[in-house]
Structures are given as structure tokens and as C-alpha cells.
CSV table of C-alpha atoms and ligand atoms in Angstrom, one decimal:
chain,number,residue,atom,x,y,z
A,1,UNK,CA,29.8,-33.5,27.2
A,2,UNK,CA,28.9,-33.9,30.9
A,3,UNK,CA,31.6,-32.1,32.8
A,4,UNK,CA,29.6,-32.6,36.0
A,5,UNK,CA,30.1,-36.3,36.0
A,6,UNK,CA,33.7,-36.1,37.0
A,7,UNK,CA,34.6,-36.2,40.7
A,8,UNK,CA,35.8,-32.6,40.9
A,9,UNK,CA,34.2,-29.2,40.9
A,10,UNK,CA,33.5,-27.6,37.5
A,11,UNK,CA,35.0,-24.1,37.3
A,12,UNK,CA,33.5,-21.5,34.9
A,13,UNK,CA,35.6,-18.4,34.5
A,14,UNK,CA,35.9,-15.4,32.3
A,15,UNK,CA,35.0,-11.7,32.1
A,16,UNK,CA,31.6,-10.3,33.0
A,17,UNK,CA,31.3,-8.8,29.6
A,18,UNK,CA,33.3,-9.4,26.4
A,19,UNK,CA,34.9,-6.1,25.5
A,20,UNK,CA,37.4,-6.9,22.8
A,21,UNK,CA,39.2,-9.9,21.4
A,22,UNK,CA,42.5,-9.1,23.1
A,23,UNK,CA,41.1,-9.0,26.6
A,24,UNK,CA,39.0,-12.2,26.0
A,25,UNK,CA,41.9,-14.1,24.5
A,26,UNK,CA,44.4,-13.2,27.3
A,27,UNK,CA,41.8,-14.1,30.0
A,28,UNK,CA,40.8,-17.3,28.3
A,29,UNK,CA,44.3,-18.5,27.8
A,30,UNK,CA,45.2,-17.8,31.4
A,31,UNK,CA,42.1,-19.3,33.0
A,32,UNK,CA,42.5,-22.4,30.9
A,33,UNK,CA,46.1,-22.7,32.1
A,34,UNK,CA,45.0,-22.3,35.7
A,35,UNK,CA,42.5,-25.2,35.3
A,36,UNK,CA,39.1,-23.6,34.4
A,37,UNK,CA,36.7,-26.0,32.7
A,38,UNK,CA,34.3,-23.6,30.9
A,39,UNK,CA,34.8,-20.1,29.5
A,40,UNK,CA,32.2,-17.4,30.3
A,41,UNK,CA,31.7,-14.0,28.8
A,42,UNK,CA,28.7,-11.7,28.4
A,43,UNK,CA,27.6,-10.6,25.0
A,44,UNK,CA,24.3,-9.1,26.1
A,45,UNK,CA,24.4,-7.4,29.5
A,46,UNK,CA,21.2,-6.8,31.5
A,47,UNK,CA,22.1,-3.4,33.0
A,48,UNK,CA,20.0,-1.5,35.4
A,49,UNK,CA,21.1,1.8,33.9
A,50,UNK,CA,20.5,2.0,30.1
A,51,UNK,CA,23.4,4.3,29.7
A,52,UNK,CA,25.8,1.6,30.8
A,53,UNK,CA,27.6,-0.8,28.5
A,54,UNK,CA,25.1,-3.2,27.1
A,55,UNK,CA,27.5,-5.8,25.6
A,56,UNK,CA,28.7,-6.1,22.0
A,57,UNK,CA,26.1,-8.6,20.9
A,58,UNK,CA,26.9,-10.7,17.8
A,59,UNK,CA,30.6,-9.8,17.5
A,60,UNK,CA,31.1,-10.9,21.2
A,61,UNK,CA,29.4,-14.2,20.4
A,62,UNK,CA,31.8,-14.7,17.5
A,63,UNK,CA,34.8,-13.9,19.7
A,64,UNK,CA,33.6,-16.3,22.5
A,65,UNK,CA,33.0,-19.1,20.0
A,66,UNK,CA,36.4,-18.7,18.2
A,67,UNK,CA,38.4,-18.2,21.4
A,68,UNK,CA,36.7,-21.0,23.2
A,69,UNK,CA,37.7,-23.3,20.3
A,70,UNK,CA,41.2,-21.9,20.2
A,71,UNK,CA,41.9,-22.5,23.9
A,72,UNK,CA,39.8,-25.7,23.9
A,73,UNK,CA,37.1,-24.6,26.5
A,74,UNK,CA,33.4,-25.0,26.2
A,75,UNK,CA,31.5,-21.7,26.5
A,76,UNK,CA,28.6,-20.1,28.3
A,77,UNK,CA,26.8,-16.8,27.8
A,78,UNK,CA,23.7,-15.2,29.0
A,79,UNK,CA,20.7,-14.8,26.7
A,80,UNK,CA,18.3,-12.0,27.7
A,81,UNK,CA,15.8,-11.9,24.7
A,82,UNK,CA,13.8,-14.6,23.1
A,83,UNK,CA,14.6,-13.1,19.7
A,84,UNK,CA,18.3,-13.9,20.3
A,85,UNK,CA,17.9,-17.6,21.5
A,86,UNK,CA,18.6,-19.1,18.0
A,87,UNK,CA,21.6,-16.9,17.4
A,88,UNK,CA,23.1,-17.5,20.9
A,89,UNK,CA,22.5,-21.2,20.5
A,90,UNK,CA,24.6,-21.2,17.3
A,91,UNK,CA,27.7,-19.9,19.1
A,92,UNK,CA,27.8,-21.4,22.7
A,93,UNK,CA,27.6,-24.7,24.5
A,94,UNK,CA,25.6,-23.6,27.5
A,95,UNK,CA,22.9,-20.9,27.7
A,96,UNK,CA,22.7,-18.8,30.9
A,97,UNK,CA,19.4,-17.5,32.2
A,98,UNK,CA,20.4,-14.5,34.4
A,99,UNK,CA,19.0,-13.6,37.8
A,100,UNK,CA,16.9,-10.8,36.4
A,101,UNK,CA,15.2,-13.2,34.0
A,102,UNK,CA,14.4,-16.0,36.4
A,103,UNK,CA,10.7,-15.2,36.1
A,104,UNK,CA,10.8,-14.8,32.3
A,105,UNK,CA,8.9,-17.9,31.5
A,106,UNK,CA,8.8,-17.4,27.7
A,107,UNK,CA,12.6,-16.8,27.5
A,108,UNK,CA,13.3,-19.8,29.7
A,109,UNK,CA,11.1,-22.1,27.6
A,110,UNK,CA,12.7,-20.9,24.4
A,111,UNK,CA,16.2,-21.4,25.8
A,112,UNK,CA,15.2,-24.9,27.1
A,113,UNK,CA,14.0,-25.9,23.6
A,114,UNK,CA,17.5,-25.7,22.2
A,115,UNK,CA,18.4,-28.8,24.2
A,116,UNK,CA,21.6,-27.2,25.4
A,117,UNK,CA,22.4,-27.1,29.1
A,118,UNK,CA,20.8,-24.2,30.9
A,119,UNK,CA,22.7,-22.4,33.6
A,120,UNK,CA,19.8,-21.2,35.7
A,121,UNK,CA,20.6,-18.4,38.1
A,122,UNK,CA,18.6,-17.8,41.2
A,123,UNK,CA,16.5,-14.6,41.0
A,124,UNK,CA,17.7,-11.6,43.1
A,125,UNK,CA,14.9,-12.1,45.6
A,126,UNK,CA,13.5,-15.5,44.8
A,127,UNK,CA,12.8,-18.2,47.3
A,128,UNK,CA,14.1,-21.8,46.9
A,129,UNK,CA,10.5,-22.9,46.1
A,130,UNK,CA,10.1,-20.4,43.3
A,131,UNK,CA,13.4,-21.3,41.8
A,132,UNK,CA,12.6,-25.0,41.9
A,133,UNK,CA,9.1,-24.5,40.4
A,134,UNK,CA,10.3,-22.3,37.6
A,135,UNK,CA,13.0,-24.8,36.7
A,136,UNK,CA,10.2,-27.1,35.7
A,137,UNK,CA,9.7,-24.8,32.7
A,138,UNK,CA,13.0,-26.2,31.5
A,139,UNK,CA,12.4,-29.9,32.4
A,140,UNK,CA,8.9,-29.7,30.8
A,141,UNK,CA,10.6,-29.0,27.5
A,142,UNK,CA,12.4,-32.3,27.9
A,143,UNK,CA,15.6,-30.5,28.8
A,144,UNK,CA,17.1,-32.2,31.8
A,145,UNK,CA,20.4,-30.4,31.6
A,146,UNK,CA,19.8,-27.8,34.3
A,147,UNK,CA,22.7,-26.2,36.3
A,148,UNK,CA,21.4,-24.3,39.3
A,149,UNK,CA,23.6,-21.3,40.2
A,150,UNK,CA,23.3,-19.5,43.6
A,151,UNK,CA,24.5,-15.9,43.0
A,152,UNK,CA,23.5,-14.1,46.2
A,153,UNK,CA,20.2,-12.6,47.2
A,154,UNK,CA,19.0,-9.2,48.4
A,155,UNK,CA,18.9,-8.8,52.2
A,156,UNK,CA,19.0,-5.9,54.6
A,157,UNK,CA,22.8,-6.1,54.5
A,158,UNK,CA,24.3,-3.4,52.2
A,159,UNK,CA,28.0,-4.0,53.1
A,160,UNK,CA,28.3,-6.5,50.2
A,161,UNK,CA,26.5,-6.4,46.9
A,162,UNK,CA,24.4,-9.4,47.8
A,163,UNK,CA,24.3,-12.0,50.5
A,164,UNK,CA,25.6,-15.3,49.3
A,165,UNK,CA,23.1,-17.9,50.5
A,166,UNK,CA,25.3,-21.0,51.0
A,167,UNK,CA,22.5,-22.7,53.0
A,168,UNK,CA,20.8,-23.3,49.7
A,169,UNK,CA,23.7,-25.5,48.4
A,170,UNK,CA,23.3,-28.6,50.7
A,171,UNK,CA,19.6,-28.0,50.9
A,172,UNK,CA,19.1,-28.0,47.1
A,173,UNK,CA,21.4,-31.0,46.8
A,174,UNK,CA,19.2,-33.0,49.2
A,175,UNK,CA,16.2,-32.2,47.0
A,176,UNK,CA,17.3,-32.5,43.4
A,177,UNK,CA,19.7,-34.4,41.2
A,178,UNK,CA,21.0,-31.5,39.2
A,179,UNK,CA,24.4,-29.8,39.6
A,180,UNK,CA,24.4,-26.8,42.0
A,181,UNK,CA,27.1,-24.2,41.5
A,182,UNK,CA,27.9,-20.9,43.2
A,183,UNK,CA,28.8,-17.5,41.8
A,184,UNK,CA,30.9,-15.7,44.5
A,185,UNK,CA,31.5,-12.8,42.2
A,186,UNK,CA,28.0,-11.5,42.1
A,187,UNK,CA,27.4,-13.0,45.5
A,188,UNK,CA,29.9,-10.6,47.1
A,189,UNK,CA,30.6,-7.8,44.6
A,190,UNK,CA,34.1,-7.5,46.0
A,191,UNK,CA,37.1,-9.3,44.5
A,192,UNK,CA,38.8,-9.6,47.9
A,193,UNK,CA,35.9,-11.8,49.1
A,194,UNK,CA,35.6,-14.0,46.0
A,195,UNK,CA,38.3,-16.6,46.9
A,196,UNK,CA,37.2,-17.1,50.5
A,197,UNK,CA,33.6,-17.6,49.5
A,198,UNK,CA,34.6,-19.9,46.6
A,199,UNK,CA,36.4,-22.1,49.1
A,200,UNK,CA,33.3,-22.0,51.4
A,201,UNK,CA,31.0,-23.0,48.5
A,202,UNK,CA,33.2,-26.0,47.7
A,203,UNK,CA,33.4,-26.9,51.3
A,204,UNK,CA,29.6,-27.1,51.6
A,205,UNK,CA,29.3,-29.3,48.6
A,206,UNK,CA,28.8,-27.1,45.5
A,207,UNK,CA,29.5,-28.9,42.2
A,208,UNK,CA,31.3,-26.0,40.8
A,209,UNK,CA,31.8,-22.2,40.6
A,210,UNK,CA,31.2,-19.4,38.3
A,211,UNK,CA,33.9,-16.7,38.7
A,212,UNK,CA,34.4,-13.3,36.9
A,213,UNK,CA,38.0,-12.9,35.8
A,214,UNK,CA,39.5,-10.1,33.8
A,215,UNK,CA,43.1,-9.5,32.6
A,216,UNK,CA,42.8,-5.8,33.5
A,217,UNK,CA,39.9,-5.5,36.0
A,218,UNK,CA,40.5,-1.7,36.3
A,219,UNK,CA,39.6,-1.4,32.6
A,220,UNK,CA,36.5,-3.6,32.8
A,221,UNK,CA,33.3,-2.0,31.4
A,222,UNK,CA,31.2,-4.1,33.8
A,223,UNK,CA,31.8,-5.5,37.3
A,224,UNK,CA,35.5,-4.7,37.5
A,225,UNK,CA,35.3,-4.4,41.3
A,226,UNK,CA,34.3,-8.1,41.7
A,227,UNK,CA,36.6,-9.4,38.9
A,228,UNK,CA,39.7,-11.4,39.9
A,229,UNK,CA,43.0,-10.7,38.1
A,230,UNK,CA,44.6,-13.6,36.3
A,231,UNK,CA,47.0,-14.2,39.1
A,232,UNK,CA,44.2,-14.0,41.7
A,233,UNK,CA,42.2,-16.6,39.8
A,234,UNK,CA,45.3,-19.0,39.8
A,235,UNK,CA,45.3,-18.7,43.6
A,236,UNK,CA,41.6,-19.3,43.8
A,237,UNK,CA,42.1,-22.5,41.8
A,238,UNK,CA,44.9,-23.7,44.1
A,239,UNK,CA,42.8,-22.9,47.3
A,240,UNK,CA,39.7,-24.6,45.9
A,241,UNK,CA,41.7,-27.7,45.0
A,242,UNK,CA,43.0,-27.9,48.5
A,243,UNK,CA,39.5,-27.9,49.9
A,244,UNK,CA,38.1,-30.7,47.7
A,245,UNK,CA,41.2,-32.8,48.1
A,246,UNK,CA,40.9,-32.3,51.9
A,247,UNK,CA,37.3,-33.5,51.7
A,248,UNK,CA,38.4,-36.5,49.7
A,249,UNK,CA,35.7,-39.2,49.5
A,250,UNK,CA,33.4,-36.9,51.5
A,251,UNK,CA,33.3,-34.4,48.6
A,252,UNK,CA,29.7,-35.1,47.6
A,253,UNK,CA,28.9,-34.5,44.0
B,1,LIG,C1,26.4,-12.6,34.9
B,1,LIG,O1,26.7,-13.7,35.3
B,1,LIG,O2,27.0,-12.0,34.0
B,1,LIG,C2,25.2,-11.9,35.6
B,1,LIG,C3,24.7,-10.8,35.0
B,1,LIG,O3,24.8,-12.4,36.7
B,1,LIG,P1,23.4,-12.3,37.5
B,1,LIG,O4,22.4,-12.6,36.5
B,1,LIG,O5,23.6,-13.3,38.6
B,1,LIG,O6,23.4,-10.9,38.0
B,2,LIG,MN1,28.9,-9.5,36.1
């Protein structure tokens, strides 16, 4: 499966965290209908505050696997602990290394050894150079399936959760031959900014997007403020499609 070989952006969508079967199923069915290519959902959440929802773990992996099959979408989830790599590998098609673990070399190597594609998020405060060097821990394991994901960086600006660094998209694409995608959900932290920044990401050449979508964002246990409703996601898909159709042959993948 190489979704990135087609001449269109690859869209990953789903909830920040998997909370129950009903929410995940409703969301999965709807994002599939709107044209998403990959289903996301967190089973293990790296939360700053230990009192916050940490994810359901194994039951969430089972739900993601079963619902992914049912709606016919490949799946991605984050792995945060080397001890979980084998288990996560059994349930999903793509392993995500989250921003907070971009410097976790041991975890990255273990995840790379599975041979599955690695969705490699940029660290909260990491430079392009660090991101690129550390990605070699993946390629050194013989795993050339690396998907770079820009998800916003920390700057002096506090009006948005992060500052989405779209400069990095064309710059990275000049330097490497791996897909580069953008996560405007964590990049902005605000659902009203997600679609405009998704359009901007596609306009500057991103190979895809990762977007948090929830059937009832107000009930989300994690990142509800930045999660699109099912209808909002359908609009995002339409708008994004307009951008890459407008770019035509100039849409560089
Ligand atoms: C996520 O995608 O669920 C996530 C936690 O993102 P990040 O690692 O970019 O904060
Ligand atoms: Mn999230």
C-alpha cells in the first residue's frame, strides 16, 4: 500500500483519542464518506497532566483495527512506549511517533524495526536539521517508509496553540524524497482555523493532511477545541480538493 504514490493529497482523519466504539464508528464512517484515506485515533495519549485522559490502550487498538476494516480505511495510531510497539504493530497499518517523542531514539528505532510506515511528527521545538538527522534512526533500520508531519512549533505567539511552520513544507520537499504532511489541528489548536490552514498546506505543496475530527467535539476527552465536526470535515475536503484541482499539474507531489 503506497497511498502517497497517487497524484492527490492523502488525508488522515479521526478523533484525537478513541473514547468508545460508537464515537469512533460514527466518525470513521463519515470521514470515509467525505473522502478520507486513512483513519486516525489515539489509544495512548501523551498528556502533560497525568490526571487527564490517557487513552484506553488495548481496547482502543481493537476498536481502531475492527472499525478500520469495517469502513475499509487503513489506520494510524501513536505509540509512546517501546514496550507497546509489538502490540500496536499487530493492530495498525502505520505507527505514529508523536511530537513529544521526536527525541526518543530507542522508541523510534523499535517502531522502525516493525517495517511499517512511520508517521514522524516534528518535535515541539525542534529544528529542521534535528528532525532530519533523527529521521535517520528510522532509515538506518532499513525502513524507508517515513512520513514527515509538520504539526506546529512553539514560538513567542500565544494566540494559537502552536505556530504552523509552513515554510518547512517546500523546504523539506526540496531536500528529501519522503512525503511531507501537515497537521493543522495541533498546528492551530482552534477548529475555526483548521480548514484555512489545511488549504494553505496543500497550496504550498504538502502531500497530505492529518486532521482531528469528532462526531461530538464538545464531548471529546482530548482536543475538542481543535476537532472538526463531521460536517466541517466534509467542507474541508471540498475546499482542499478545490486547491489541488486549481493547482493542476503544478501540484507537486
Ligand atoms: C496526536 O496527533 O494525537 C498528537 C498527540 O499530536 P502531537 O504529537 O503533534 O502533539
Ligand atoms: Mn490531539
